[in-house]
Each structure stands twice: as C-alpha cells, then as structure tokens.
XYZ file of C-alpha atoms in Angstrom:
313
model
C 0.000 0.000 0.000
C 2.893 2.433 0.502
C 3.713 2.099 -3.096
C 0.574 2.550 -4.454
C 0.416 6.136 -2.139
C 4.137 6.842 -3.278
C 2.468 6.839 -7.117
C -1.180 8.310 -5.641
C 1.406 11.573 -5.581
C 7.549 20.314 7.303
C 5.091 19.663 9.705
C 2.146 21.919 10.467
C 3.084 22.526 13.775
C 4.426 19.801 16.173
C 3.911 21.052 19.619
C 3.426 19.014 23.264
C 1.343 15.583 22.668
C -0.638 16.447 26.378
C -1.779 20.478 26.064
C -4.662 19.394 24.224
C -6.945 21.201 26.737
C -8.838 24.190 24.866
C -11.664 24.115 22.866
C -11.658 22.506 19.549
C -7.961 20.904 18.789
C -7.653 18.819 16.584
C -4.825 16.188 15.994
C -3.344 15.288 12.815
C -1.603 12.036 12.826
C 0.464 11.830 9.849
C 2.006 8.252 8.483
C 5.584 10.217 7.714
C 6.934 13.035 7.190
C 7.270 12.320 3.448
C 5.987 15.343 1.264
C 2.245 13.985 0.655
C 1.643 13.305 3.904
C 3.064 16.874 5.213
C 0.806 18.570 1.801
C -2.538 17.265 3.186
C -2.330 18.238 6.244
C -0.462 21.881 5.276
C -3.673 21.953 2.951
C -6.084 20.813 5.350
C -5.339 23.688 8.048
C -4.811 26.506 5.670
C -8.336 26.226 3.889
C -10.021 25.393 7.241
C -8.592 28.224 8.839
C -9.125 30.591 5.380
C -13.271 30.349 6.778
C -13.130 29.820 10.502
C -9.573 30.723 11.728
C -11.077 30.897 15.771
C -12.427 27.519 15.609
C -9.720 25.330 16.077
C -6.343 24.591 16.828
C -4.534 21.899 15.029
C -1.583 20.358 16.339
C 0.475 17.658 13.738
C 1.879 14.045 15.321
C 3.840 11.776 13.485
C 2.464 8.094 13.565
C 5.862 7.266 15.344
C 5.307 9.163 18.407
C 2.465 7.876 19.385
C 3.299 5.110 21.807
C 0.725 4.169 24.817
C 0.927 7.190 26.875
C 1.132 9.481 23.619
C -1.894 7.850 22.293
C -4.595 8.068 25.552
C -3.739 11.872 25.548
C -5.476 12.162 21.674
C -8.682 11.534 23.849
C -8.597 14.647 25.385
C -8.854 16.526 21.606
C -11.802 16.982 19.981
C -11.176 15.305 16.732
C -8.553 13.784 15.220
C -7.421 13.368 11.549
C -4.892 10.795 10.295
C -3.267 11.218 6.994
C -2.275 7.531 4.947
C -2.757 4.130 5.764
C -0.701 4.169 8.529
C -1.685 6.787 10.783
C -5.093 5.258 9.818
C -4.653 2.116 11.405
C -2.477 2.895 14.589
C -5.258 5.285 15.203
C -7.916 2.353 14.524
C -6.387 0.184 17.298
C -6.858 3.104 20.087
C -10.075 3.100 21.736
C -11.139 6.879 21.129
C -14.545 8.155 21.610
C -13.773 11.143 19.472
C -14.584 11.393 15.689
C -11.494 10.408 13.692
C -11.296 11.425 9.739
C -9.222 9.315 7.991
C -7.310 11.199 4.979
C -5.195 9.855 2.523
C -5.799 6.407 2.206
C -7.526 4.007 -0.755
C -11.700 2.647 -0.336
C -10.128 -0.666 0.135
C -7.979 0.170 3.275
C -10.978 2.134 5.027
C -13.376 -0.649 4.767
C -11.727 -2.898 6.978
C -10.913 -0.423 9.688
C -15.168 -0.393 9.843
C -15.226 -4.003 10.019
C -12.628 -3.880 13.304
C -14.960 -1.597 14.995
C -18.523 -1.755 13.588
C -19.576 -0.191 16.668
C -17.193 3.427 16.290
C -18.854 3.224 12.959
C -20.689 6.209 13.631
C -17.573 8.532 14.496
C -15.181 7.875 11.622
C -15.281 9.019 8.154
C -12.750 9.203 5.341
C -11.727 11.038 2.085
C -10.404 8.825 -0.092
C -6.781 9.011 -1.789
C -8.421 6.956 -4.952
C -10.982 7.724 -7.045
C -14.384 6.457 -7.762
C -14.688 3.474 -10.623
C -17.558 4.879 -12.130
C -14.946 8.151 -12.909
C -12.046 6.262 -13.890
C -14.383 4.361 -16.590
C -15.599 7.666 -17.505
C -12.642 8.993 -18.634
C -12.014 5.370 -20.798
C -15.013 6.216 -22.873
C -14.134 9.748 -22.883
C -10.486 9.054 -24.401
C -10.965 5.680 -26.436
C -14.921 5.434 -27.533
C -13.692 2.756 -29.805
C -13.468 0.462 -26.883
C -16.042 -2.082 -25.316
C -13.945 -4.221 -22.894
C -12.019 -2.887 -20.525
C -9.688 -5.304 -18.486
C -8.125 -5.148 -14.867
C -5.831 -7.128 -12.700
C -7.449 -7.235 -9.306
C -4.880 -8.455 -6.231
C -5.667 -9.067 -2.536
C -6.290 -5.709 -2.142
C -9.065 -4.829 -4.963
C -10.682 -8.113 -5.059
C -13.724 -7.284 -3.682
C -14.529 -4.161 -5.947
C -14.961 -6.572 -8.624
C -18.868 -6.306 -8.556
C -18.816 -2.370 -8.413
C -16.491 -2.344 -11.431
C -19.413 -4.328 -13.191
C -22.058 -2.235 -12.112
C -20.118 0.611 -13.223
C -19.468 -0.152 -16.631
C -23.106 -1.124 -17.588
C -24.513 2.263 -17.922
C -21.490 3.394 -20.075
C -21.823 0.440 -22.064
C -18.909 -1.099 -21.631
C -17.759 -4.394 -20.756
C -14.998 -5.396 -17.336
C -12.681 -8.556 -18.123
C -11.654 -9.165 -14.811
C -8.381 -11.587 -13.788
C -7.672 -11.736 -10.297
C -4.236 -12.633 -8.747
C -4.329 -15.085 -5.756
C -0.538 -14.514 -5.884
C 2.478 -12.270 -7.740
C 3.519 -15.400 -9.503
C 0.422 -15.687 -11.504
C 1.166 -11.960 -13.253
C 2.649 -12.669 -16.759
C -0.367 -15.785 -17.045
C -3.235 -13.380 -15.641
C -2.064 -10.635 -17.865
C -1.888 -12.740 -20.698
C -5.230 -13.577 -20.462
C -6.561 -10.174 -19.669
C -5.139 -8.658 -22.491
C -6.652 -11.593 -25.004
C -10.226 -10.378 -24.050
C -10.181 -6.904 -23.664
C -8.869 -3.779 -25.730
C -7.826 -1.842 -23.092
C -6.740 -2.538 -19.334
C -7.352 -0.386 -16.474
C -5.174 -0.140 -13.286
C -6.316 -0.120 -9.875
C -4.155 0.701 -6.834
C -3.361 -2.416 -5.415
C 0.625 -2.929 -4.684
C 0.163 -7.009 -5.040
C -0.201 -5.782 -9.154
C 1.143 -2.670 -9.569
C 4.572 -1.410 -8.203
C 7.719 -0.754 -9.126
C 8.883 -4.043 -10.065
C 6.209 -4.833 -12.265
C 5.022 -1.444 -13.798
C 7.324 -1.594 -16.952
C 6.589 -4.857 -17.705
C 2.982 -4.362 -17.675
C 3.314 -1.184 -19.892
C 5.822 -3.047 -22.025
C 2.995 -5.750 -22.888
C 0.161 -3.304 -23.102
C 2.225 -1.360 -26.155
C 3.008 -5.164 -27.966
C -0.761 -6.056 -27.743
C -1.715 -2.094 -29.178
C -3.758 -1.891 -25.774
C -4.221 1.116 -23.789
C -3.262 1.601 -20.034
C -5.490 3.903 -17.864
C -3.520 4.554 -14.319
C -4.257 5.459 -11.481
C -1.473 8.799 -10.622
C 0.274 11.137 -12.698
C 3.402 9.096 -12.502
C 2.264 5.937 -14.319
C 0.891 8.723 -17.562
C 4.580 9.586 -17.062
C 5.616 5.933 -17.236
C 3.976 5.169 -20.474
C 0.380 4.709 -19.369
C -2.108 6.347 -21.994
C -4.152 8.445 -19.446
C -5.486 9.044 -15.659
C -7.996 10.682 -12.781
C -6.000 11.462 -10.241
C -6.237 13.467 -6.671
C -3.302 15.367 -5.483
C -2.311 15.634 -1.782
C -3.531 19.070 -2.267
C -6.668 18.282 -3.192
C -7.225 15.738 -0.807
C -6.369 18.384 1.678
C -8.349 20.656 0.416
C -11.560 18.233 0.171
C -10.771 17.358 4.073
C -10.806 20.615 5.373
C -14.133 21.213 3.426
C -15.833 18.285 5.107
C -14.465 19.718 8.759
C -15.781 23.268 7.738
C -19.537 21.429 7.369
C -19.125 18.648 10.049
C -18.230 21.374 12.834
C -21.415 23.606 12.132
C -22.904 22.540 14.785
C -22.356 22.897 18.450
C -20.052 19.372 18.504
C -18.475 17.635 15.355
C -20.852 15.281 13.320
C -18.590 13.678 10.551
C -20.192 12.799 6.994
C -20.062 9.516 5.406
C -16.848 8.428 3.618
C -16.452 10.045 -0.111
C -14.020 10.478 -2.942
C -12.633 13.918 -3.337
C -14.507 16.307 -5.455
C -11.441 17.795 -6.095
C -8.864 16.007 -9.435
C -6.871 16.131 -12.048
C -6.604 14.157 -15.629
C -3.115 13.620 -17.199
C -2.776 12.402 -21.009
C 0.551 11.125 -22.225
C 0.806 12.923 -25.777
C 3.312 10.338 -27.208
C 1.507 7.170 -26.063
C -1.535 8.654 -28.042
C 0.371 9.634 -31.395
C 1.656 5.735 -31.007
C -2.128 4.626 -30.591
C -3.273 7.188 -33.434
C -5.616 8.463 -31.101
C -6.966 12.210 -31.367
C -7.933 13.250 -27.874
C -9.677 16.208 -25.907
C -7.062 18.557 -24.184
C -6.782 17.282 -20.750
C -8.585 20.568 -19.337
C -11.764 19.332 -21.375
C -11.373 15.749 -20.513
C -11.613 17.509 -16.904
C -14.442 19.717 -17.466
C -16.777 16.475 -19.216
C -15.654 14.730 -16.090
C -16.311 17.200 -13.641
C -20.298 17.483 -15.349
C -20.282 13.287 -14.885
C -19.077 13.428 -11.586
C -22.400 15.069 -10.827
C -24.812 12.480 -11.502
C -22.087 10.103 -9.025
C-alpha cells in the first residue's frame, strides 16, 4: 500500500502531545513526514482556517510518536485526523470516543478499519486518496470510444470491488474482463489472459499488481498487444500509461478541510459519510496517443466532461 500512495502523488506545527486542553484541537496524525503526507495536512489547516480561523487549533503528530501514553492523551482533543494508511490504522487500534477522519488512504484500506470496529462506525469518516470506478471508466469512454472491454488485474487488495467495477461499466456500455491474482507469480499468465479479451486494461491501486517491479513490464505488454493503459497517478501517464484521474495531496487536503468546515457547524463535530474527493486532475501522455493514433480532448476538457459526470455520481 505504501507504493501505491508513493504513485497516488515540514510539519504543520508539532507542539506538546498532552496540552490538548482548549476548545476545539484537533490532531493530525500523519504516516511520515514524506511530502504527501506533510501537503494534506499543510492543505487541510490553511483552507479550514481561510473560513473559521477561531475555531480550532490543530496540532500535527507523526504516527511514530504515538506510543501508549502518547496515544490516551489524543482523547482529550476533539477530533482527530490521520493522513495515509498508517496513521489510519495505529489510530484504529486506540479506543477513542472522538470522531477520527481518515485522509489519505484508498476505499479498500478504510473498509476494513469499519469491520474492526462496527460499533465506532458512527464517528469515523474518510476522504479517499483513490478515485471512484464509475470516474475512472468515464474517462475510458471519454479518451478511447472505440473500446467495449475494458480489463483489470485485481490483487488481494481490490478483489472485492470486482462487482462495483461491473455495475459501473453497464450504464457506459462497456464491458470489465476481470483476472484476479491469488498470488504475484500468476502476473505474466493473468495478464496474458486479460489482455486476449479486452482492448484496453485499467489499473487499480493495489501494490500485489502494480509497483515498481512490475510497472514496466505491464506497460511493455500493453504497447506489444496495441492496448491502452489507464492509471491510477500522474506518474504511471509519465511511465507510459495512456491516461489518468487522479487526486493530489492538495486536493485531498483541500476536500478534508471542506468536510471539517460542514461537520463542525454545529455545536459538537458530526462527521459525513466516507467520499471520494470532489477535487482532481486528468493527465494524457501525448506520445503514447500519437503511437495509438488516437486524437484526444485537451486534458482541461477531458476535466471539465468529467467534472459534469461526476455530478450524476
């Protein structure tokens, strides 16, 4: 999963772990202090603090620090925010009866922090790092019309989106080939197969498939079978993929702080169900599209077309 963030893309403030005593602090737990991690929550407390700079006071943890004692005192603030998978689930093992937003990390990695604690259901919420199937198949038929089946390579990880990828593609009228990997070892045969029933293949951010090791060859048998790829980050168009939806840490930030602004309205903190971020970007790698012969929409009006989809999501 850290791969799959590291492709998805100084501290706030870092003060003492125990004055969380006033009104309305709020704790972000970051995974690292790797640049996406430190973006989203820079982001996060910038915009919040653009509409309501008296509300709250937000104090930045790295995941590392929080050992026992470090991790009772995050009861005493009034929410809490962690930012990638990590911080997510440290924070899921602590038995807090505040509201926890989880930032930064893939649908796939939220659900099963729910299924730990069905019963803190109620006080956690997320905004998603990836991005919604129904947009990423959206932008397929927006840049190849010409193509009815769409394959993906689902690992541990993205196995059980299968069905939503199906019920996703119907109303665009396109068709999922789906090959899933019980193990790394099956790759080359699984994308052998996926590539002999579909015309173009779309990633999915699950590190059993796609990470540095594999990448290249995957792109390098897309281009001998004429196929498309559709990624999942900026860096894969850069790699030789044909086109993606992304989110920046930014954006993700940005989206956070937005669902904060709303959720603190009232007189205590009342946290929205989990979403995707309004908030992305498309990328188109030129080249890959000359080699495909493909004439396609400037990415700005790829965006725009997406953006008026996204609506009816």
């Amino acid at each position: 999963m850290r791969v799959v963030l590291a492709w998805l893309f100084g501290f706030v403030s870092c003060c003492g772990l125990v004055s969380a005593a006033q009104t309305d602090n709020i704790a972000i737990v970051v995974s690292e202090s790797a640049d996406a991690y430190m973006q989203v929550a820079e982001r996060l407390r910038v915009r919040f603090d653009l509409d309501n700079p008296e509300r709250a006071r937000f104090i930045t943890i790295p995941a590392q620090a929080l050992d026992g004692k470090n991790a009772e005192a995050l009861a005493n603030y009034q929410l809490v925010v962690s930012v990638g998978v990590r911080a997510a689930t440290l924070i899921n093992n602590f038995e807090l009866r505040v509201p926890v937003l989880h930032t930064l990390v893939p649908r796939v990695a939220y659900e099963p922090l729910l299924v730990a604690k069905p019963a803190a259901g109620k006080n956690i919420s997320a905004v998603f790092i990836d991005q919604p199937v129904s947009r990423q198949l959206e932008l397929v038929r927006l840049v190849t019309p010409q193509v009815i089946r769409v394959g993906a390579l689902l690992g541990n990880d993205t196995a059980i989106i299968s069905r939503a990828l199906e019920q996703a593609a119907k109303p665009l009228g396109l068709q999922v080939e789906i090959e899933t990997l019980k193990s790394p070892e099956e790759l080359p045969s699984s994308l052998k197969r996926v590539f002999a029933r579909s015309d173009a293949l779309l990633a999915l951010p699950d590190a059993q498939v796609y990470n540095q090791s594999t990448l290249q060859g995957i792109l390098l048998n897309a281009y001998r079978s004429g196929q498309p790829v559709f990624g999942f980050s900026a860096a894969q168009v850069k790699a030789g993929a044909l086109a993606a939806v992304y989110s920046t840490p930014e954006q993700i930030g940005n989206h956070a702080a937005e669902v904060l602004l709303k959720a603190g309205e009232g007189n205590k903190w009342t946290l929205p169900a989990a979403q995707y971020s309004r908030y992305f970007n498309v990328a188109v790698n030129r080249e890959v599209s000359r080699s495909l012969n493909l004439q396609i929409d400037e990415d700005i009006v790829l965006h725009e077309k997406l953006k008026r989809a996204a609506k009816g999501e």
